Coordinates of C-alpha atoms in Angstrom, one line a residue:
X1 CA -10.5 -87.4 4.0
X2 CA -9.1 -83.9 3.6
X3 CA -11.8 -82.5 5.9
X4 CA -10.9 -85.2 8.5
X5 CA -7.2 -84.4 8.3
X6 CA -8.0 -80.7 8.7
X7 CA -10.1 -81.4 11.7
X8 CA -7.4 -83.6 13.3
X9 CA -4.8 -80.9 12.6
X10 CA -7.0 -78.3 14.1
X11 CA -7.7 -80.5 17.1
X12 CA -4.0 -81.1 17.7
X13 CA -3.3 -77.4 17.3
X14 CA -6.0 -76.6 19.8
X15 CA -4.7 -79.2 22.2
X16 CA -1.2 -77.8 21.8
X17 CA -2.5 -74.2 22.5
X18 CA -4.5 -75.5 25.4
X19 CA -1.4 -77.1 26.8
X20 CA 0.6 -73.9 26.4
X21 CA -2.3 -71.9 27.9
X22 CA -2.4 -74.3 30.9
X23 CA 1.4 -74.0 31.3
X24 CA 1.2 -70.2 31.2
X25 CA -1.6 -70.1 33.7
X26 CA 0.4 -72.3 36.1
X27 CA 3.5 -70.1 35.5
X28 CA 1.5 -66.9 36.1
X29 CA -0.1 -68.4 39.3
X30 CA 3.4 -69.2 40.5
X31 CA 5.0 -65.9 39.9
X32 CA 1.9 -63.8 40.8
X33 CA 1.4 -65.5 44.1
X34 CA 1.5 -63.3 47.2
X35 CA 4.8 -64.7 48.4
X36 CA 6.5 -64.3 45.0
X37 CA 5.3 -60.7 44.7
X38 CA 6.4 -59.9 48.2
X39 CA 9.8 -61.4 47.4
X40 CA 10.1 -59.3 44.3
X41 CA 9.1 -56.2 46.3
X42 CA 11.8 -57.0 48.8
X43 CA 14.4 -57.3 46.0
X44 CA 13.3 -54.0 44.7
X45 CA 13.5 -52.5 48.1
X46 CA 17.1 -53.9 48.5
X47 CA 18.0 -52.3 45.2
X48 CA 16.6 -48.9 46.4
X49 CA 18.5 -49.3 49.6
X50 CA 21.8 -49.9 47.7
X51 CA 21.2 -46.8 45.6
X52 CA 20.5 -44.8 48.8
X53 CA 23.8 -46.0 50.3
X54 CA 25.6 -44.6 47.2
X55 CA 23.7 -41.3 47.4
X56 CA 24.4 -40.9 51.1
X57 CA 28.1 -41.9 50.8
X58 CA 28.6 -39.5 47.9
X59 CA 26.8 -36.5 49.5
X60 CA 27.8 -36.8 53.2
X61 CA 31.3 -36.8 54.6
X62 CA 32.4 -40.2 55.9
X63 CA 32.2 -38.9 59.5
X64 CA 28.6 -37.6 59.0
X65 CA 27.6 -40.9 57.4
X66 CA 29.0 -42.7 60.4
X67 CA 26.8 -40.5 62.7
X68 CA 23.8 -41.2 60.5
X69 CA 24.4 -45.0 60.7
X70 CA 24.9 -44.8 64.5
X71 CA 21.8 -42.8 65.3
X72 CA 19.5 -44.7 63.0
X73 CA 20.8 -48.0 64.3
X74 CA 20.1 -46.7 67.8
X75 CA 16.5 -45.9 66.9
X76 CA 16.0 -49.3 65.3
X77 CA 17.5 -51.3 68.2
X78 CA 15.7 -49.2 70.8
X79 CA 12.4 -49.5 68.9
X80 CA 12.7 -53.3 68.8
X81 CA 13.5 -53.5 72.5
X82 CA 10.5 -51.2 73.2
X83 CA 8.3 -53.7 71.4
X84 CA 9.2 -56.1 74.2
X85 CA 9.0 -59.2 72.0
X86 CA 5.2 -59.0 71.4
X87 CA 5.7 -59.0 67.6
X88 CA 7.4 -62.4 68.0
X89 CA 4.5 -64.0 69.9
X90 CA 1.7 -62.3 68.1
X91 CA 1.4 -64.8 65.2
X92 CA 1.2 -67.8 67.6
X93 CA -1.4 -66.4 70.0
X94 CA -3.5 -64.6 67.4
X95 CA -3.6 -67.7 65.2
X96 CA -4.5 -69.9 68.2
X97 CA -7.3 -67.6 69.4
X98 CA -8.7 -67.3 65.9
X99 CA -8.7 -71.0 65.4
X100 CA -10.7 -71.4 68.6
X101 CA -13.1 -68.7 67.7
X102 CA -12.0 -66.5 70.6
X103 CA -12.2 -63.1 68.9
X104 CA -12.5 -61.4 72.3
X105 CA -9.1 -62.7 73.2
X106 CA -7.6 -61.5 70.0
X107 CA -8.9 -58.0 70.7
X108 CA -7.6 -58.3 74.3
X109 CA -4.1 -59.3 73.1
X110 CA -4.0 -56.5 70.6
X111 CA -5.0 -53.9 73.2
X112 CA -2.6 -55.2 75.8
X113 CA 0.3 -55.4 73.4
X114 CA -0.3 -51.9 72.0
X115 CA -0.6 -50.4 75.5
X116 CA 2.6 -52.1 76.7
X117 CA 4.6 -51.2 73.6
X118 CA 3.3 -47.5 73.7
X119 CA 4.5 -47.2 77.3
X120 CA 8.0 -48.6 76.7
X121 CA 8.4 -46.6 73.4
X122 CA 7.6 -43.4 75.2
X123 CA 10.1 -44.2 78.0
X124 CA 12.7 -45.1 75.5
X125 CA 12.1 -42.0 73.4
X126 CA 12.4 -39.8 76.5
X127 CA 15.6 -41.5 77.5
X128 CA 17.3 -41.1 74.2
X129 CA 16.2 -37.4 74.0
X130 CA 17.6 -36.9 77.4
X131 CA 20.9 -38.5 76.3
X132 CA 21.0 -36.2 73.2
X133 CA 20.4 -33.1 75.3
X134 CA 22.5 -33.9 78.5
X135 CA 25.5 -36.1 77.4
X136 CA 28.6 -34.0 77.6
X137 CA 31.0 -33.6 74.7
X138 CA 28.5 -34.2 71.8
X139 CA 28.6 -31.8 68.9
X140 CA 25.5 -29.9 67.9
X141 CA 25.1 -32.0 64.8
X142 CA 25.3 -35.3 66.8
X143 CA 22.8 -34.0 69.3
X144 CA 20.3 -33.0 66.5
X145 CA 20.8 -36.3 64.7
X146 CA 20.3 -38.3 67.9
X147 CA 17.2 -36.3 68.8
X148 CA 15.7 -36.8 65.3
X149 CA 16.4 -40.5 65.4
X150 CA 14.8 -40.7 68.9
X151 CA 11.6 -39.4 67.6
X152 CA 11.5 -42.4 65.2
X153 CA 11.5 -44.9 68.1
X154 CA 7.7 -45.0 68.6
X155 CA 7.2 -45.5 64.8
X156 CA 9.8 -48.3 64.7
X157 CA 8.1 -50.1 67.6
X158 CA 4.6 -49.6 66.0
X159 CA 5.8 -50.9 62.6
X160 CA 7.2 -54.0 64.3
X161 CA 4.0 -54.8 66.3
X162 CA 1.4 -53.8 63.8
X163 CA 3.3 -55.6 61.0
X164 CA 3.2 -58.8 63.1
X165 CA -0.5 -58.3 63.8
X166 CA -1.1 -57.8 60.0
X167 CA 0.8 -61.0 59.2
X168 CA -1.2 -62.9 61.8
X169 CA -4.4 -61.7 60.1
X170 CA -2.9 -62.8 56.7
X171 CA -2.6 -59.3 55.4
X172 CA 0.9 -59.9 54.3
X173 CA 1.4 -56.9 52.0
X174 CA 0.4 -54.6 54.8
X175 CA 2.8 -56.5 57.1
X176 CA 5.9 -56.5 55.0
X177 CA 5.8 -53.8 52.2
X178 CA 6.0 -50.6 54.4
X179 CA 9.4 -51.3 55.8
X180 CA 11.0 -53.6 53.2
X181 CA 9.9 -51.9 50.0
X182 CA 8.1 -48.6 50.4
X183 CA 10.4 -47.0 53.0
X184 CA 13.6 -47.5 50.9
X185 CA 12.0 -45.9 47.8
X186 CA 10.6 -43.0 49.8
X187 CA 13.9 -42.3 51.5
X188 CA 15.8 -42.5 48.2
X189 CA 13.3 -40.2 46.5
X190 CA 13.3 -37.7 49.4
X191 CA 17.1 -37.5 49.6
X192 CA 17.4 -37.3 45.8
X193 CA 14.9 -34.4 45.7
X194 CA 16.9 -32.5 48.4
X195 CA 20.1 -33.0 46.4
X196 CA 18.4 -31.8 43.2
X197 CA 17.1 -28.7 45.1
X198 CA 20.6 -27.9 46.2
X199 CA 19.9 -28.5 49.9
X200 CA 23.1 -29.5 51.7
X201 CA 22.6 -32.9 53.3
X202 CA 23.7 -33.4 57.0
X203 CA 23.4 -36.4 59.3
X204 CA 20.6 -34.6 61.2
X205 CA 18.7 -33.8 58.1
X206 CA 18.9 -37.3 56.7
X207 CA 17.8 -38.7 60.1
X208 CA 14.9 -36.3 60.3
X209 CA 13.7 -37.3 56.8
X210 CA 13.9 -40.9 57.8
X211 CA 11.9 -40.2 61.0
X212 CA 9.2 -38.5 59.0
X213 CA 9.0 -41.4 56.6
X214 CA 8.8 -43.9 59.5
X215 CA 6.1 -41.9 61.2
X216 CA 4.0 -41.6 58.1
X217 CA 4.3 -45.3 57.3
X218 CA 3.4 -46.3 60.9
X219 CA 0.3 -44.1 60.8
X220 CA -0.9 -45.4 57.4
X221 CA -0.2 -49.0 58.5
X222 CA -2.2 -48.5 61.7
X223 CA -5.1 -46.8 59.8
X224 CA -5.3 -49.6 57.3
X225 CA -5.0 -52.3 59.9
X226 CA -7.7 -50.6 62.0
X227 CA -10.2 -51.3 59.2
X228 CA -10.0 -54.9 60.2
X229 CA -12.6 -55.6 62.8
X230 CA -10.4 -57.8 65.0
X231 CA -7.5 -55.3 65.1
X232 CA -9.8 -52.3 65.8
X233 CA -12.3 -53.9 68.2
X234 CA -12.0 -52.8 71.8
X235 CA -11.9 -55.8 74.1
X236 CA -15.1 -56.4 76.0
X237 CA -13.1 -57.1 79.1
X238 CA -9.5 -57.0 80.3
X239 CA -7.2 -59.8 79.2
X240 CA -7.3 -62.7 81.6
X241 CA -4.5 -62.6 84.1
X242 CA -3.4 -66.1 83.2
X243 CA -2.7 -65.0 79.6
X244 CA -1.1 -61.8 80.7
X245 CA 1.4 -63.8 82.8
X246 CA 2.1 -66.0 79.8
X247 CA 2.6 -63.1 77.4
X248 CA 4.9 -61.3 79.9
X249 CA 6.9 -64.4 80.4
X250 CA 7.3 -65.5 76.8
X251 CA 7.7 -62.2 74.9
X252 CA 10.7 -60.5 76.4
X253 CA 13.3 -63.3 75.9
X254 CA 12.5 -63.2 72.2
X255 CA 13.9 -59.7 71.9
X256 CA 17.4 -61.1 71.9
X257 CA 16.5 -63.6 69.2
X258 CA 15.0 -60.8 67.0
X259 CA 17.9 -58.5 67.6
X260 CA 20.5 -61.1 66.6
X261 CA 18.6 -62.6 63.6
X262 CA 16.9 -59.6 62.0
X263 CA 18.7 -56.5 63.3
X264 CA 22.3 -57.7 63.4
X265 CA 23.7 -54.9 61.3
X266 CA 22.0 -52.2 63.5
X267 CA 23.1 -53.9 66.6
X268 CA 26.7 -54.3 65.6
X269 CA 27.0 -50.7 64.2
X270 CA 25.7 -49.6 67.6
X271 CA 28.3 -51.7 69.4
X272 CA 31.3 -50.4 67.4
X273 CA 30.2 -46.8 67.5
X274 CA 32.1 -46.0 70.8
X275 CA 35.1 -47.9 69.6
X276 CA 35.7 -46.4 66.2
X277 CA 35.9 -42.8 64.8
X278 CA 32.7 -41.8 63.0
X279 CA 34.4 -42.1 59.6
X280 CA 35.5 -45.7 60.3
X281 CA 32.0 -46.5 61.6
X282 CA 30.7 -45.4 58.2
X283 CA 33.2 -47.6 56.4
X284 CA 32.3 -50.7 58.5
X285 CA 28.6 -49.9 58.4
X286 CA 28.7 -49.7 54.6
X287 CA 30.6 -53.0 54.2
X288 CA 28.3 -54.7 56.6
X289 CA 25.2 -53.5 54.8
X290 CA 26.7 -54.5 51.4
X291 CA 27.5 -58.0 52.7
X292 CA 24.0 -58.4 54.1
X293 CA 22.5 -57.4 50.7
X294 CA 24.3 -60.5 49.4
X295 CA 23.1 -62.4 52.4
X296 CA 19.6 -61.5 51.4
X297 CA 19.9 -64.4 48.9
X298 CA 20.7 -66.7 51.8
X299 CA 17.8 -65.4 53.8
X300 CA 15.3 -65.9 51.0
X301 CA 16.5 -69.4 50.3
X302 CA 16.1 -70.3 53.9
X303 CA 12.8 -68.7 54.5
X304 CA 11.0 -70.2 51.4
X305 CA 11.6 -73.7 52.7
X306 CA 10.2 -73.1 56.2
X307 CA 6.7 -74.2 55.4
X308 CA 8.1 -77.4 53.7
X309 CA 10.3 -78.0 56.7
X310 CA 7.3 -77.6 59.1
X311 CA 5.2 -80.0 57.1
X312 CA 8.0 -82.6 56.9
X313 CA 8.6 -82.3 60.6
X314 CA 4.9 -82.7 61.4
X315 CA 5.0 -85.9 59.4
X316 CA 8.3 -87.0 61.1
X317 CA 9.9 -87.5 57.7
X318 CA 13.5 -86.8 58.4
X319 CA 14.6 -88.0 55.0
X320 CA 12.3 -85.4 53.4
X321 CA 13.9 -82.7 55.6
X322 CA 17.3 -83.6 54.2
X323 CA 16.0 -83.4 50.7
X324 CA 14.5 -79.9 51.3
X325 CA 17.7 -78.7 53.0
X326 CA 19.7 -79.8 50.0
X327 CA 17.7 -77.6 47.7
X328 CA 18.7 -74.5 49.7
X329 CA 22.4 -74.6 48.7
X330 CA 22.5 -74.0 45.0
X331 CA 21.3 -70.4 44.5
X332 CA 22.8 -68.8 47.6
X333 CA 26.1 -70.6 47.1
X334 CA 26.3 -69.2 43.5
X335 CA 25.5 -65.7 44.7
X336 CA 27.9 -65.6 47.6
X337 CA 30.8 -67.2 45.7
X338 CA 30.2 -64.9 42.8
X339 CA 30.2 -61.9 45.1
X340 CA 33.4 -63.0 46.7
X341 CA 35.1 -63.4 43.3
X342 CA 33.9 -60.0 42.1
X343 CA 35.0 -58.2 45.3
X344 CA 38.3 -60.0 45.3
X345 CA 39.0 -58.9 41.7
X346 CA 37.3 -55.4 41.6
X347 CA 36.5 -54.6 45.2
X348 CA 38.5 -51.4 45.2
X349 CA 36.7 -50.1 42.1
X350 CA 33.3 -51.0 43.5
X351 CA 33.9 -49.4 46.8
X352 CA 35.3 -46.2 45.2
X353 CA 31.8 -45.7 43.9
X354 CA 30.8 -44.7 47.4
X355 CA 33.8 -42.3 47.8
X356 CA 37.6 -42.4 48.1
X357 CA 37.4 -43.0 51.8
X358 CA 35.8 -46.4 51.2
X359 CA 38.2 -47.7 48.5
X360 CA 40.6 -49.4 50.9
X361 CA 37.9 -51.5 52.7
X362 CA 38.1 -54.5 50.4
X363 CA 39.5 -56.9 53.0
X364 CA 36.8 -56.2 55.6
X365 CA 34.2 -56.6 52.9
X366 CA 35.7 -59.9 51.9
X367 CA 35.6 -61.1 55.5
X368 CA 31.9 -60.1 55.9
X369 CA 31.0 -61.8 52.6
X370 CA 32.8 -64.9 53.9
X371 CA 30.4 -64.8 56.8
X372 CA 27.5 -65.1 54.3
X373 CA 29.2 -68.1 52.8
X374 CA 29.3 -69.7 56.2
X375 CA 25.6 -69.2 56.5
X376 CA 25.2 -71.0 53.2
X377 CA 27.4 -73.9 54.3
X378 CA 25.7 -74.4 57.6
X379 CA 22.3 -74.5 55.9
X380 CA 18.9 -73.5 57.4
X381 CA 19.7 -74.6 60.9
X382 CA 18.3 -71.5 62.6
X383 CA 14.8 -71.6 60.9
X384 CA 14.7 -75.3 61.5
X385 CA 15.2 -74.8 65.2
X386 CA 12.3 -72.5 65.2
X387 CA 10.2 -75.1 63.4
X388 CA 11.1 -77.6 66.1
X389 CA 9.8 -75.1 68.7
X390 CA 13.1 -74.5 70.4
X391 CA 12.4 -70.9 71.5
X392 CA 14.2 -71.2 74.8
X393 CA 17.3 -72.7 73.1
X394 CA 17.2 -70.0 70.5
X395 CA 17.1 -67.3 73.1
X396 CA 20.0 -68.9 74.9
X397 CA 22.1 -69.1 71.7
X398 CA 21.3 -65.5 70.9
X399 CA 22.4 -64.4 74.3
X400 CA 25.7 -66.4 74.1
X401 CA 26.4 -65.1 70.6
X402 CA 25.7 -61.5 71.6
X403 CA 28.2 -61.9 74.5
X404 CA 30.8 -63.2 72.0
X405 CA 30.1 -60.3 69.7
X406 CA 30.6 -57.8 72.5
X407 CA 33.8 -59.4 73.8
X408 CA 35.2 -59.8 70.2
X409 CA 34.5 -56.2 69.4
X410 CA 36.1 -55.0 72.6
X411 CA 39.2 -57.1 71.9
X412 CA 39.7 -56.7 68.2
X413 CA 38.3 -53.3 67.2
X414 CA 40.7 -51.1 69.3
X415 CA 43.7 -52.9 67.9
X416 CA 42.6 -53.5 64.3
X417 CA 39.9 -51.0 63.5
X418 CA 37.4 -51.8 60.7
X419 CA 39.1 -55.1 60.0
X420 CA 38.9 -56.0 63.6
X421 CA 35.1 -55.3 63.6
X422 CA 34.8 -57.6 60.5
X423 CA 36.7 -60.3 62.3
X424 CA 34.4 -60.0 65.3
X425 CA 31.5 -60.6 63.1
X426 CA 33.2 -63.6 61.5
X427 CA 34.0 -65.1 64.9
X428 CA 30.4 -64.5 66.2
X429 CA 28.9 -66.0 63.1
X430 CA 31.0 -69.1 63.4
X431 CA 30.1 -69.6 67.1
X432 CA 26.4 -68.9 66.5
X433 CA 26.0 -71.2 63.5
X434 CA 28.1 -73.9 65.1
X435 CA 26.2 -73.8 68.3
X436 CA 22.8 -73.9 66.4
X437 CA 24.0 -77.0 64.6
X438 CA 25.0 -78.8 67.8
X439 CA 21.7 -77.9 69.5
X440 CA 19.7 -79.0 66.4
X441 CA 21.5 -82.3 66.3
X442 CA 20.8 -82.9 70.0
X443 CA 17.1 -82.0 70.2
X444 CA 16.1 -83.1 66.7
X445 CA 18.7 -85.6 65.5
X446 CA 19.1 -83.4 62.4
X447 CA 22.0 -81.8 60.6
X448 CA 21.8 -79.2 57.8
X449 CA 25.4 -78.5 57.0
X450 CA 26.8 -79.0 53.5
X451 CA 29.6 -81.4 54.7
X452 CA 27.1 -84.0 55.8
X453 CA 24.9 -83.7 52.8
X454 CA 27.8 -84.0 50.4
X455 CA 29.0 -87.1 52.3
X456 CA 25.6 -88.7 52.0
X457 CA 25.3 -87.7 48.3
X458 CA 28.7 -89.3 47.7
X459 CA 27.8 -92.4 49.6
X460 CA 24.5 -92.7 47.6
X461 CA 26.4 -92.4 44.4
X462 CA 28.9 -95.1 45.5
X463 CA 26.0 -97.4 46.4
X464 CA 24.4 -97.0 43.0
X465 CA 27.7 -97.9 41.3

């Protein structure tokens, strides 16, 4: 009997250990998945970016930081425009051609897109260099910083296109890590080394360092991607004219969508540069970047549900879509409300970490954080529009919102300075999200805003009672 009891106890213990082992394996698979690791890498990159902002703000004068923000935003926006929207259509066409076994068309698309992007990047670089050299009234430091940033335009465009191609070939680490994680750490390390060596930082030097990092990352990414046969193969024949016409028609309108959704900070900094002194541009740029760091929680919460939304839409299960959307509110709502409370109580102290010039910018920062709260409350309406295939409507909404942003900046910034720039962002955000919700309701019969979900939750609770 004693032996039987011991065997039973050992069996229960083994089963218990087996259960724990299975649980730990499932947990490890969940947290060691590609998407989880990439998300962690992006969080680490955001932390490095935050540290870089502190370093730049503490070592550069506010006016020099404003110049750095302006020229690097110019390079980012110009590089995206030079990419001509081909990064946005690459996943769709590459995936379609691969599914049909048309490897030749994949090679033709890659060759055509690279040739087109290289041409436009060269033209854009020459144009910005000419501006830096010929525009009257620019100081030597501004000319040098602009020229340094101009040389980063080809690398910016290449990272956009080759990153999209890598993602299409399911090489996700190669697609996302160079720009979202590796670049922030390299920039932080390079600038910190210069400070330790006693080299005085200037806007031109910082822009030059960033350009070198962009160029190195673009070359490494291109080299690694070229090891893939499909990305490196020369097309056996030129791309069919029918496809070329389709690519040229569908790609350029998506530039506006990408500018507004992924490069909003760079775009707006570029828009306010002629309207604000360099020091105030630095203050607004810093507040906007800090607010978007908080908004990263919103972006992650919305992006992780896109596959679930796509599957539910394919099955035409609208009730499932509402359940998925409801799950996107908790984490980002806690983060944004927490950030608002912290800045409301200790915003002056936090901003003074960047320098005394920034300590008085609490109100603009609160306004920009409120914009992130708006994104939470409206829910994932923008990615859901993409899931529904509303590219044309997305482009129209982006164009209208960009027009609102330009007009709001022209109206509010000259009169109210940094606070006016923050109010312009708030107005544009409200118009953009509201318009997206209206379009989503009309073409898909769906709503993702918190008000509707709370109403239905309350109604469900009342029915159960």
